[in-house]
Coordinates of C-alpha atoms in Angstrom, one line a residue:
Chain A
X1258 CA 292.0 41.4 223.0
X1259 CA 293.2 45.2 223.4
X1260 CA 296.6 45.8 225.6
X1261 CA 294.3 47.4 227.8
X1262 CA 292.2 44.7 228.2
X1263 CA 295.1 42.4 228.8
X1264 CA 296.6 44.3 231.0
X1265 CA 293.9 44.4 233.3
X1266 CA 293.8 40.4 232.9
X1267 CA 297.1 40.4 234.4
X1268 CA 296.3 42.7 237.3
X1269 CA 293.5 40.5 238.4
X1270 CA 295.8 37.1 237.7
X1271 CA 298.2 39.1 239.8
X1272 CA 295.7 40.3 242.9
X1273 CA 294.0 37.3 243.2
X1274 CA 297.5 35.3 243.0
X1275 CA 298.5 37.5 245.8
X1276 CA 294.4 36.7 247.4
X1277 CA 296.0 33.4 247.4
X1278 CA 298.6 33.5 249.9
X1279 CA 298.7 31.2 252.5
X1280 CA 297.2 34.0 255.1
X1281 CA 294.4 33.7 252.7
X1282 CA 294.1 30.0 253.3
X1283 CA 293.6 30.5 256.6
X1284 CA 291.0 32.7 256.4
X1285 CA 289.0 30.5 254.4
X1286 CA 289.5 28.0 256.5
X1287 CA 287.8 30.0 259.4
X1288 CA 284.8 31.0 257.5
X1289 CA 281.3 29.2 257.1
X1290 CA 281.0 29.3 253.1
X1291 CA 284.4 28.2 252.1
X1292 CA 284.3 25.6 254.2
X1293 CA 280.9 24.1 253.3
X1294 CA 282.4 24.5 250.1
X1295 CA 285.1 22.5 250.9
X1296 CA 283.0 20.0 252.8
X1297 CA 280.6 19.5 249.9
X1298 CA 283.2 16.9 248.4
X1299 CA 282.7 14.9 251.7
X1300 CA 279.3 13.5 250.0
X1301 CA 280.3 13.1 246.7
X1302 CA 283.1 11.1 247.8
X1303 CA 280.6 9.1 250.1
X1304 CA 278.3 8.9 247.0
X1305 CA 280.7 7.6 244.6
X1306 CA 282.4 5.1 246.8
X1307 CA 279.2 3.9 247.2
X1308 CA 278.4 3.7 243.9
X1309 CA 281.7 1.9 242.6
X1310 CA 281.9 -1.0 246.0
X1311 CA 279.2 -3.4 246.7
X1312 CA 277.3 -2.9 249.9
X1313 CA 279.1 -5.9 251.2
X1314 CA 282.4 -5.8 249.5
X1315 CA 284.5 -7.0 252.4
X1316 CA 287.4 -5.8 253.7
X1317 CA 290.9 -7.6 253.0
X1318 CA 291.6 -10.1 256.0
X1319 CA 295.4 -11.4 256.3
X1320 CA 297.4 -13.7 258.1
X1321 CA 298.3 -14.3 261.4
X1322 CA 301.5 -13.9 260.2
X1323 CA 300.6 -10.3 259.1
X1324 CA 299.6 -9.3 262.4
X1325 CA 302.0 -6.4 263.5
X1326 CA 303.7 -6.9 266.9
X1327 CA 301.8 -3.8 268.9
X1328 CA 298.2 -2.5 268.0
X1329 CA 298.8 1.0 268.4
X1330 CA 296.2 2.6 270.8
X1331 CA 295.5 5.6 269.3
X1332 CA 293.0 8.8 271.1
X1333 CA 291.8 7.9 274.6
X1334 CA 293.9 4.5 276.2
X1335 CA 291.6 4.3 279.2
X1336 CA 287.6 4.6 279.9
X1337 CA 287.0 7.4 282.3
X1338 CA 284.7 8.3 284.9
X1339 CA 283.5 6.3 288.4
X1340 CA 281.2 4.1 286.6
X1341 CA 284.0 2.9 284.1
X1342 CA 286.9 1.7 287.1
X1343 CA 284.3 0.2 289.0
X1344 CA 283.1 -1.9 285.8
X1345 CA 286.7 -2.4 285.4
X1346 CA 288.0 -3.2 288.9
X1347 CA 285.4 -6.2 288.5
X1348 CA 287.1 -7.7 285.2
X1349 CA 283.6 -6.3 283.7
X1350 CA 281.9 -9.2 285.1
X1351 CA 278.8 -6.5 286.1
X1352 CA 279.4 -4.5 283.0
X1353 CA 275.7 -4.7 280.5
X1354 CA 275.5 -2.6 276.9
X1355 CA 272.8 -1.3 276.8
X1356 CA 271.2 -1.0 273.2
X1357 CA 267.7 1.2 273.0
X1358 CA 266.3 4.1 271.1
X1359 CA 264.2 3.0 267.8
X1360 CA 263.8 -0.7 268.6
X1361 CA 261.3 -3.2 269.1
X1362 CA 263.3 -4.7 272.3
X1363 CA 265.6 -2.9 274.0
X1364 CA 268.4 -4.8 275.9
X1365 CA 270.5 -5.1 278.3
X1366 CA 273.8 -7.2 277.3
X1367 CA 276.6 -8.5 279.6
X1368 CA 280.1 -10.1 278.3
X1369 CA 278.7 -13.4 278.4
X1370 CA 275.3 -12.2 276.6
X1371 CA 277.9 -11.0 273.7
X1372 CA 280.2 -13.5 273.8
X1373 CA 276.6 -16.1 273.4
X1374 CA 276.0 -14.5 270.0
X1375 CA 277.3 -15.4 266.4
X1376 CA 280.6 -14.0 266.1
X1377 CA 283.4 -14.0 263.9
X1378 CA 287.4 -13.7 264.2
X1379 CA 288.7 -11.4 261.5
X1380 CA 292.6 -10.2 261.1
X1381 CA 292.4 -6.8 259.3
X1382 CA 294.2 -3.6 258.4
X1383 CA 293.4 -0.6 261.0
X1384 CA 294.1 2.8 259.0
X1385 CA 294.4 5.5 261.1
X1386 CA 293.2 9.0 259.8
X1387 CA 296.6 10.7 260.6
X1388 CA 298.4 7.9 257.7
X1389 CA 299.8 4.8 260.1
X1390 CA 298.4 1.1 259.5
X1391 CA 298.5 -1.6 261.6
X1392 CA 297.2 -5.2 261.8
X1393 CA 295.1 -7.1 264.3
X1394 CA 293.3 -10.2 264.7
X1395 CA 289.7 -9.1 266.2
X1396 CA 287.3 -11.0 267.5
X1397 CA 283.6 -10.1 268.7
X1398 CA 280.0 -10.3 268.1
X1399 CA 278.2 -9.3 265.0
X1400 CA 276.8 -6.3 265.1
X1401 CA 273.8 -7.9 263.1
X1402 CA 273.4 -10.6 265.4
X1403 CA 272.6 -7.7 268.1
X1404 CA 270.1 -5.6 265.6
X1405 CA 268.6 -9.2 265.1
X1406 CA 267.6 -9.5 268.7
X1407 CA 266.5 -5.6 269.7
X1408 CA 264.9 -5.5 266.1
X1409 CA 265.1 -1.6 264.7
X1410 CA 262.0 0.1 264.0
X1411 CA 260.9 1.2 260.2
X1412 CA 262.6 4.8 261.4
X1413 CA 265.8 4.0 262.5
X1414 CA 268.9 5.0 260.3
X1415 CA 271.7 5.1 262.5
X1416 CA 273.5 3.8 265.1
X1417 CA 274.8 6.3 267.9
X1418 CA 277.8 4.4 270.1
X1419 CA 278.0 6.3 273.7
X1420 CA 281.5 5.8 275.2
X1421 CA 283.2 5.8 278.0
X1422 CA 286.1 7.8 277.2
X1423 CA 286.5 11.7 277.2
X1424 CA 289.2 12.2 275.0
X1425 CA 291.5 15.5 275.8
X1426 CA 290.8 18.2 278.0
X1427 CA 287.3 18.7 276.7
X1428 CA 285.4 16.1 279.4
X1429 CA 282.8 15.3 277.0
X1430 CA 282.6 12.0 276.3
X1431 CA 283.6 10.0 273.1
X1432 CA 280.7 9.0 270.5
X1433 CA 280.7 8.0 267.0
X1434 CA 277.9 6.6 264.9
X1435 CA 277.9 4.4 262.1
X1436 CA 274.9 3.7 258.9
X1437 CA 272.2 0.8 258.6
X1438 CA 274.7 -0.6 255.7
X1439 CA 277.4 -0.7 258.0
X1440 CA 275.9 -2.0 260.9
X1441 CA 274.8 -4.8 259.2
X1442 CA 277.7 -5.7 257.3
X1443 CA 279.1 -8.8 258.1
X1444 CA 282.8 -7.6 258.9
X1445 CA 281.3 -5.3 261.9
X1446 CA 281.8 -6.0 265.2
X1447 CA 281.4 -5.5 268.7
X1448 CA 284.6 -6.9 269.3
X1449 CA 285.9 -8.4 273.1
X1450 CA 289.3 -9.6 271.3
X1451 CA 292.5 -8.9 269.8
X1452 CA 294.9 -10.7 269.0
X1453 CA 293.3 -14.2 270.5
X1454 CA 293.2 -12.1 274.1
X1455 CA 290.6 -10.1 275.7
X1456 CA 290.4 -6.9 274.7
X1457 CA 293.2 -4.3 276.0
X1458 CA 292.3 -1.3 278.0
X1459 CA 294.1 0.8 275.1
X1460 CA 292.5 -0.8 272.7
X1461 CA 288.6 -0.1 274.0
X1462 CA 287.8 -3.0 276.7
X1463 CA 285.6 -4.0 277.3
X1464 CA 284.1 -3.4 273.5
X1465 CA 284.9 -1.8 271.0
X1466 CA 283.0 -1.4 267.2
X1467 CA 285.0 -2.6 264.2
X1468 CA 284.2 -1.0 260.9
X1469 CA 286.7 -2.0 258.8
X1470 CA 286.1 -0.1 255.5
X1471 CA 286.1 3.2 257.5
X1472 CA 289.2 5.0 259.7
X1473 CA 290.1 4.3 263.1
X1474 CA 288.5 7.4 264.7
X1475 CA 285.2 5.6 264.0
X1476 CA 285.4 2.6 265.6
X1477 CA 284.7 3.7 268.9
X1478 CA 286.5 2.1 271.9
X1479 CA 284.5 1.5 275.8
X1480 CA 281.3 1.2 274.1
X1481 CA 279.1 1.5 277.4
X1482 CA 275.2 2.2 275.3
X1483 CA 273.8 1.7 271.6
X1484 CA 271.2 3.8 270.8
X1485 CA 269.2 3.2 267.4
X1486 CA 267.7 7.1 265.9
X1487 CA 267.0 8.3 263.0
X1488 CA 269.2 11.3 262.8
X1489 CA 272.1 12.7 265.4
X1490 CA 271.2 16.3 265.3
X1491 CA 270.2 16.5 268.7
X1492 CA 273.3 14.4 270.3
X1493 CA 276.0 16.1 271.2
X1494 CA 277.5 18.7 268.4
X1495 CA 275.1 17.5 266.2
X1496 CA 277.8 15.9 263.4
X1497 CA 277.8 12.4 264.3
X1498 CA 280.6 11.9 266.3
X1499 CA 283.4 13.3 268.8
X1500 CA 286.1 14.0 265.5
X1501 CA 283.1 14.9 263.9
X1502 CA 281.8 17.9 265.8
X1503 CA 285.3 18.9 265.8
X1504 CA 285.8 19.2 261.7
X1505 CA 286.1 15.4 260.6
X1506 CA 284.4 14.0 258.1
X1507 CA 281.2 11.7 259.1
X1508 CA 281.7 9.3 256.0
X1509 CA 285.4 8.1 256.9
X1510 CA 285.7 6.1 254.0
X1511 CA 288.9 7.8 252.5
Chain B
X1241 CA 311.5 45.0 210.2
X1242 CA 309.9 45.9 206.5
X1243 CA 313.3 45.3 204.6
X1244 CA 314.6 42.2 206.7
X1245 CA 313.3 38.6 205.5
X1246 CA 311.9 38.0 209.2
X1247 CA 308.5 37.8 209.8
X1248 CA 306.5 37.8 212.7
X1249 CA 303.9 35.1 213.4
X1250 CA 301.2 34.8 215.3
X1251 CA 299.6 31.7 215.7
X1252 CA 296.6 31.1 217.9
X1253 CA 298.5 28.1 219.6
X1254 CA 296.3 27.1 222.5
X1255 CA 292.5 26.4 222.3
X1256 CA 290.4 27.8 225.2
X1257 CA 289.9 24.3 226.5
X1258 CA 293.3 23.9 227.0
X1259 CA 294.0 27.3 228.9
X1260 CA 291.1 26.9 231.0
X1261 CA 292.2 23.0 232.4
X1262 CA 295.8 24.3 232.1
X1263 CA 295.2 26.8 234.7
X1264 CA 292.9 25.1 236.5
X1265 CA 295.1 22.3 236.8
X1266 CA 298.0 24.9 238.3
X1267 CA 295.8 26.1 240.8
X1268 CA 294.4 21.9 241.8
X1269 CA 298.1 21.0 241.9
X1270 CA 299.5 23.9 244.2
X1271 CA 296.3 23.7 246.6
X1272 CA 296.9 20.1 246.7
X1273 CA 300.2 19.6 247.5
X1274 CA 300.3 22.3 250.4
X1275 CA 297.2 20.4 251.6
X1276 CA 298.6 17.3 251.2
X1277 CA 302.1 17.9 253.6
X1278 CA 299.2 19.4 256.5
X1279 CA 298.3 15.4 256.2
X1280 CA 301.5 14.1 255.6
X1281 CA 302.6 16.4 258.9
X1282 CA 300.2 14.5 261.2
X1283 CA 302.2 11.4 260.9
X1284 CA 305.8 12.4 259.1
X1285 CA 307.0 8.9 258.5
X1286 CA 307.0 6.9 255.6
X1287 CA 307.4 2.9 255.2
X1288 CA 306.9 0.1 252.7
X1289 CA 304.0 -2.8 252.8
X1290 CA 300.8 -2.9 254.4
X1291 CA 300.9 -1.8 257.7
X1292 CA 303.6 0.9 259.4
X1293 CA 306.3 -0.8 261.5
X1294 CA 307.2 2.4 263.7
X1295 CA 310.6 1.7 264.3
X1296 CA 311.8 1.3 260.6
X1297 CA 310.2 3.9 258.4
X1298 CA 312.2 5.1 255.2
X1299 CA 311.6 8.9 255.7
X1300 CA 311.0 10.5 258.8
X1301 CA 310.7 13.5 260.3
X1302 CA 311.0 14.9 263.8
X1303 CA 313.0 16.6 266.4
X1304 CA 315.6 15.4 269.6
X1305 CA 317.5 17.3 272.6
X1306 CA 321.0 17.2 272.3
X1307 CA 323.7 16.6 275.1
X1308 CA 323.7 20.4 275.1
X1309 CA 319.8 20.5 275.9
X1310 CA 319.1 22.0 272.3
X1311 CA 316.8 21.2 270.3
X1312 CA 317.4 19.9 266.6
X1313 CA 314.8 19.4 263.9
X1314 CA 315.9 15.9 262.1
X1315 CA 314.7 14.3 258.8
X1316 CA 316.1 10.9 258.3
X1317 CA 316.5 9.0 254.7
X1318 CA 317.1 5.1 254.7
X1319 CA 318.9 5.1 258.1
X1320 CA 321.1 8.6 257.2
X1321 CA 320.6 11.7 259.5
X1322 CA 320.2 15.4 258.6
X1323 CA 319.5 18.1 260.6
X1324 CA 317.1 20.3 259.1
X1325 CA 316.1 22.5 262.2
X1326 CA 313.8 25.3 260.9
X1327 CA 312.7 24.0 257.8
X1328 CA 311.8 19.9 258.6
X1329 CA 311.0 18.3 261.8
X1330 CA 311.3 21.9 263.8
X1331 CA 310.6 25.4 262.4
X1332 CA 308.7 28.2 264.0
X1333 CA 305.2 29.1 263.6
X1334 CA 303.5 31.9 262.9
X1335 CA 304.5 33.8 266.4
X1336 CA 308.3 32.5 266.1
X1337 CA 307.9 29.8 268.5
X1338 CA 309.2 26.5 267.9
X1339 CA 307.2 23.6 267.1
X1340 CA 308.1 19.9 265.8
X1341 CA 306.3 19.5 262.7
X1342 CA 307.3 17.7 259.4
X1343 CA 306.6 20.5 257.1
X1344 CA 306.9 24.3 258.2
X1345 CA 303.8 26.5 258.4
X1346 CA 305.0 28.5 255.5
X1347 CA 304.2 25.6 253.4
X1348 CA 301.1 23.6 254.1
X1349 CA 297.6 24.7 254.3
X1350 CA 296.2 25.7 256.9
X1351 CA 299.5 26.8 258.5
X1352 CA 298.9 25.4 261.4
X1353 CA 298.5 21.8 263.0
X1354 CA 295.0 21.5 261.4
X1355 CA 294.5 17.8 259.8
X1356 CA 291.0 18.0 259.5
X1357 CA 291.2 21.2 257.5
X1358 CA 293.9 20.0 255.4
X1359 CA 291.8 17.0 254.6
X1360 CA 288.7 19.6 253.5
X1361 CA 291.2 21.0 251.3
X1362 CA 293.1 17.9 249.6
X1363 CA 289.6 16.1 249.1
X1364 CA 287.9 19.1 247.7
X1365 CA 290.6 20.0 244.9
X1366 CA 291.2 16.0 244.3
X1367 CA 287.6 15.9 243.1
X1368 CA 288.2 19.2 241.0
X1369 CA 291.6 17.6 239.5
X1370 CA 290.0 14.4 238.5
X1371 CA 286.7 16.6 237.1
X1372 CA 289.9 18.7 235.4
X1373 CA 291.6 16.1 234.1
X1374 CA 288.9 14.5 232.6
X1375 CA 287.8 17.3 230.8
X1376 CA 291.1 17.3 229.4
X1377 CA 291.2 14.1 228.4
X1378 CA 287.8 14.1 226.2
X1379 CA 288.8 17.6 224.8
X1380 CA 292.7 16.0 224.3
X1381 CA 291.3 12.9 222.7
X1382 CA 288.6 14.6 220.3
X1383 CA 290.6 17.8 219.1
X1384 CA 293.2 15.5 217.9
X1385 CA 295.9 17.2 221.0
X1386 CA 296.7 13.9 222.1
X1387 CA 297.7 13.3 218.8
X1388 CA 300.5 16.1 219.2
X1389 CA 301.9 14.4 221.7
X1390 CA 302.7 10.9 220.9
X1391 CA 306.5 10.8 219.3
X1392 CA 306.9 9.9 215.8
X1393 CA 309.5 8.1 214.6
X1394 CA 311.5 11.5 213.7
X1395 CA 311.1 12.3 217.1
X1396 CA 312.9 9.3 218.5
X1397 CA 315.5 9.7 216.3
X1398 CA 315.8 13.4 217.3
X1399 CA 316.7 12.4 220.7
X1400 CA 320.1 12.6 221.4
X1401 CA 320.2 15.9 220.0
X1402 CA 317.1 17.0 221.9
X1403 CA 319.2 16.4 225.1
X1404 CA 322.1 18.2 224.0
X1405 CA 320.1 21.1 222.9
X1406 CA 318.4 21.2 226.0
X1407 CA 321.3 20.6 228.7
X1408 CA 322.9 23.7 226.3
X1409 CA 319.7 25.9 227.0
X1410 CA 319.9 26.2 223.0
X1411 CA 316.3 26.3 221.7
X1412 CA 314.2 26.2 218.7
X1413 CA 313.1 29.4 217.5
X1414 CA 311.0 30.0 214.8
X1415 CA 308.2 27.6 212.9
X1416 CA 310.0 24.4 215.3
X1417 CA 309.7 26.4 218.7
X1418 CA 305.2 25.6 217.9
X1419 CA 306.0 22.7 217.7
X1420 CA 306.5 20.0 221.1
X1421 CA 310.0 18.4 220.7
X1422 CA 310.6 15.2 221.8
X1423 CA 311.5 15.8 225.3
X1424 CA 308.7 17.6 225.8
X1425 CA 306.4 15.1 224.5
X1426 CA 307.6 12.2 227.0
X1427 CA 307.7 15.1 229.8
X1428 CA 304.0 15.5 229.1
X1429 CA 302.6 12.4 228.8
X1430 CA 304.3 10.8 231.7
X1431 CA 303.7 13.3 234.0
X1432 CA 299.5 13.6 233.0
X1433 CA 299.3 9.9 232.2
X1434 CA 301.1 8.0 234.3
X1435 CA 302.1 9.9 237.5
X1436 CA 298.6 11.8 237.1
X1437 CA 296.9 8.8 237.5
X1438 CA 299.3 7.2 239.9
X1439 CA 298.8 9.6 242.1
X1440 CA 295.2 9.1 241.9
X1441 CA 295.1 5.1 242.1
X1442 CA 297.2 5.5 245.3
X1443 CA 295.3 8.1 246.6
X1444 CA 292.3 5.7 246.2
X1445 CA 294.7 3.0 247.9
X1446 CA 295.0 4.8 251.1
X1447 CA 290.9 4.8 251.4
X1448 CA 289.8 1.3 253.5
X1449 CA 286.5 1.8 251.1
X1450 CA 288.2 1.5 247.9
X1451 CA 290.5 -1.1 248.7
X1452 CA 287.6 -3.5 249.1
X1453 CA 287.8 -3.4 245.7
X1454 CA 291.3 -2.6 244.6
X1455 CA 293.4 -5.5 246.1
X1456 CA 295.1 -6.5 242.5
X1457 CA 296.3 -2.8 242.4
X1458 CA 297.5 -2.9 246.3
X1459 CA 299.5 -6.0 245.9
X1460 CA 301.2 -4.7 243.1
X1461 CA 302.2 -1.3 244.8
X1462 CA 302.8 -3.7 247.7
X1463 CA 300.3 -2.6 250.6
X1464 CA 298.9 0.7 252.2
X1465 CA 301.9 2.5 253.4
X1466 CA 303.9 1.6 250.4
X1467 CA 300.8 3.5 248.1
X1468 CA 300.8 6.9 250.4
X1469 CA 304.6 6.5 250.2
X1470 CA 304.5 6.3 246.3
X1471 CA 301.8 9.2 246.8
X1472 CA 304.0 11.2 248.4
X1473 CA 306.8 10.4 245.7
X1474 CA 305.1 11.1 242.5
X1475 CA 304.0 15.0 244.8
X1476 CA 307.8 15.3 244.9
X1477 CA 308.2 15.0 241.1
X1478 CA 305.0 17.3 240.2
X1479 CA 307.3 19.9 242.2
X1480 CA 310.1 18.7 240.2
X1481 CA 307.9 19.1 236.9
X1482 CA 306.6 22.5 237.7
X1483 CA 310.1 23.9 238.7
X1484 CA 311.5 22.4 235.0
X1485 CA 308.4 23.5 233.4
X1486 CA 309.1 27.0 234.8
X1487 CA 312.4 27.2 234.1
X1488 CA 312.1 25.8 229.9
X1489 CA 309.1 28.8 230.1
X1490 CA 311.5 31.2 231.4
X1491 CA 314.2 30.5 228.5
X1492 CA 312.3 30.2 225.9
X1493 CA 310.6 33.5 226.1
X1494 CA 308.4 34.0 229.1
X1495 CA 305.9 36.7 228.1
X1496 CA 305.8 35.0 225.1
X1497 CA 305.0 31.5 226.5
X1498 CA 302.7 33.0 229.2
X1499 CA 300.6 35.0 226.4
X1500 CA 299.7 31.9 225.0
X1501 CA 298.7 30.1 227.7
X1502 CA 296.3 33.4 228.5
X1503 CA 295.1 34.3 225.2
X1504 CA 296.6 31.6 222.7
X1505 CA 298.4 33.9 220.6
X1506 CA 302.1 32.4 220.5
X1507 CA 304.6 34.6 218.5
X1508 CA 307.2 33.3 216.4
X1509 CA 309.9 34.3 214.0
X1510 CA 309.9 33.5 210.7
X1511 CA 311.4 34.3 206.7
X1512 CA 308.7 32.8 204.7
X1513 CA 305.8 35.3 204.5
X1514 CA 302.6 33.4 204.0
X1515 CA 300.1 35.7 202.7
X1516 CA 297.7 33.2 204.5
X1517 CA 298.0 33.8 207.6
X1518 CA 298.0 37.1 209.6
X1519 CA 301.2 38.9 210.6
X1520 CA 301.9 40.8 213.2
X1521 CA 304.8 43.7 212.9
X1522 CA 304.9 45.3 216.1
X1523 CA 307.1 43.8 219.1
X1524 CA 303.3 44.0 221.5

């Protein structure tokens, strides 16, 4: 290599070094590309993790004495809109979920209707996606015990969970959705208790998903409608999810 | 130069494999760490075990009003309190204004409050360290690198002096400075072999995925919150490697050291001419 040659080297080490800065970063961050980029490790994570755990590798349950004193609430703490406080003036006594889209039999289920199925009590590890933990004892109905009754179509792939809650000051309402694997895996719930009560307002009453080998934000909380699809392009933003059409990751596995 | 016994050396020192995940590495380790305090800003508080109890954390960051009505950016260490207004817990943003934050703006990516960004980032270049490092390890295992690294027997014995020399700033210089010393050798592979794939295992510890399947390795770290607290640790001493690292660069001949790293070519000083190997007689 000539001086010359390595001069030049330098200079470019040096301007892209200075490319670099932090004002960069945040230029990148704001443009399509770099972020799609970014994003494309979202799947390989998904991918691998997939790869390396069972598909029903279960999620660590601990001990009642584990159980940590409060169960944060985290995002919304109430259900909003007239439908919700009348449902909850009423103890949910009228409340139904309503589960539809890609099924054989659609339903309508009330507390009792949920309460009828196979359930299970778990005490697990709630990791939220800004780095806390905390521990609960949930209890609730299968999720598979409901996709048993409503039986999903050939099509279906997902499961869209409409909510109650508008989180913020954007009004629209909360959603997530989860996979076929998840939904069926025996740790996921429709849960109606924590902690050997009924459910909290904070914490989502009356329902509330449990997916316990993915992050708080998606297990949604005042779970009003289930609705079986095959893709969630058309809901919403399009991403899957209320922290989803607004950057997160759909696969919140890490 | 042509009547003294000294002879300058040049020896091609490091293979391109090696500069390539060298750099590489660099630029994984700076965009994760600046990524890394964007997540670490969206809950600044640290605690031991499985799950966070909020009133007890080990490190934590944030800001109170005085008496006086001001406002004072805190960070507070196993119960002791510092203020550290403008850099941790409070420090301005962009505009100048004010904001509680762990880390300031100037030092996480993106600068501002932005934790699904940060998480784009610190995912991204996680998967390009690990691809890195791997990389590394094949080409460190088959071109007999590694092998360079592992202490010999000499090299224990040398240590004593090795710290002397090194508190003393007082290095080797010719054939001995192409050679790793013995300091060097445990600064290498415990840094890349054991913190480098700490911080990975508790990385993978904080995922509720992964720990379906890593409970041995949770129990021994002791829970969750204790791995993103050793996470965050083993960050703190890759900053403490790099500013060493710099600073044994720096005296021991920085354009020197960096020209190796870019091309390979590391100079040296020496008085026995071997007709063998090419010398060099200009200073470059």
């Amino acid at each position: 290599m000539t001086d010359n040659n390595r001069r030049r080297l330098l200079k470019g080490l040096l301007a892209s070094g200075g490319l670099l800065t932090l004002t960069g970063c945040d230029k990148l961050s704001r443009s399509d590309w770099f972020v799609d980029t970014l994003r494309s490790s979202e799947k390989l994570s998904n991918f691998a993790q997939h790869a390396i755990t069972p598909r029903k590798a279960m999620a660590k349950e601990f001990t009642r004495a584990d159980i940590s004193p409060i169960h944060r609430p985290n995002g919304s703490t109430n259900g909003s809109g007239q439908e919700y406080q009348r449902l909850a003036a009423n103890n949910f006594a009228d409340y139904a979920l309503r589960v539809d889209g890609l099924v054989k039999n659609p339903a309508r289920l009330s507390l009792n209707d949920l309460k009828a199925l196979p359930s299970r009590t778990q005490i697990t590890r709630h990791d939220c996606v800004e780095g806390w933990s905390v521990i609960g004892e949930w209890t609730g109905a299968k999720l598979s015990a409901v996709l048993e009754q409503v039986q999903p179509l050939p099509s279906a792939r997902y499961l869209v969970f409409h909510c109650a809650d508008s989180y913020g000051s954007t009004g629209s309402r909360y959603y997530e959705s989860i996979d076929m694997e998840d939904a069926y895996h025996p740790q996921t719930l429709l849960a109606y208790g924590l902690n050997g009560e009924t459910l909290p307002t904070a914490n989502g009453a009356p329902l509330r998903l449990r997916v316990e080998r993915q992050l708080g934000y998606k297990m949604a909380k005042f779970i009003m409608a289930i609705e079986v699809v095959e893709n969630f392009e058309d809901i919403e933003g399009g991403n899957g999810g209320f922290w989803e059409d607004r950057g997160y990751a759909w696969y919140a596995g890490i | 130069m042509k009547n003294s016994k000294a002879h300058t050396r040049t020896l091609y020192r490091h293979g391109l494999p090696m500069r390539i995940t060298h750099w590489a590495n660099a630029l994984c380790l700076f965009f994760l760490l600046l990524s890394g305090l964007q997540i670490f800003n969206a809950h600044p508080h640290l605690y031991w075990g499985s799950v966070s109890d909020f009133d007890s954390p080990w490190l934590s960051m944030g800001a109170h009003r005085t008496e006086a009505g001001e406002m004072v950016g805190h960070t507070r260490l196993f119960g002791w309190e510092l203020n550290t207004t403008g850099v941790l817990g409070l420090s301005s943003d962009a505009n100048g204004d004010p904001q509680v934050r762990g880390f300031p703006s100037w030092l996480t990516i993106p600068s501002g409050r932005w934790l699904a960004m940060g998480r784009n980032w610190h995912f991204f270049f996680a998967w390009l360290l690990v691809i890195n490092a791997s990389l590394f390890f094949v080409w460190a295992v088959a071109s007999g690198h590694l092998k360079k690294l592992i202490p010999t027997r000499e090299d224990w014995r040398s240590f004593g002096s090795s710290v002397i020399s090194h508190i003393k700033l007082q290095h080797p210089a010719g054939e001995e400075a192409t050679r790793y010393n013995i300091l060097q050798k445990l600064a290498y592979l415990i840094t890349i072999f054991g913190l480098g794939a700490l911080i990975v295992i508790t990385g993978l510890c904080m995922s509720p995925r992964m720990d379906t399947v890593m409970g041995g390795v949770l129990e021994v770290l002791g829970g969750r919150q204790s791995a993103r607290s050793i996470h965050f640790l083993i960050a703190c001493s890759f900053v403490l490697f790099v500013f060493v690292h710099l600073f044994e660069v720096v005296v021991t001949g920085p354009l020197n050291n960096l020209r190796s790293m870019i091309t390979g070519n590391f100079r040296y000083q020496t008085d026995t001419p071997d007709k063998h190997e090419k010398e060099s007689h200009h200073d470059g």
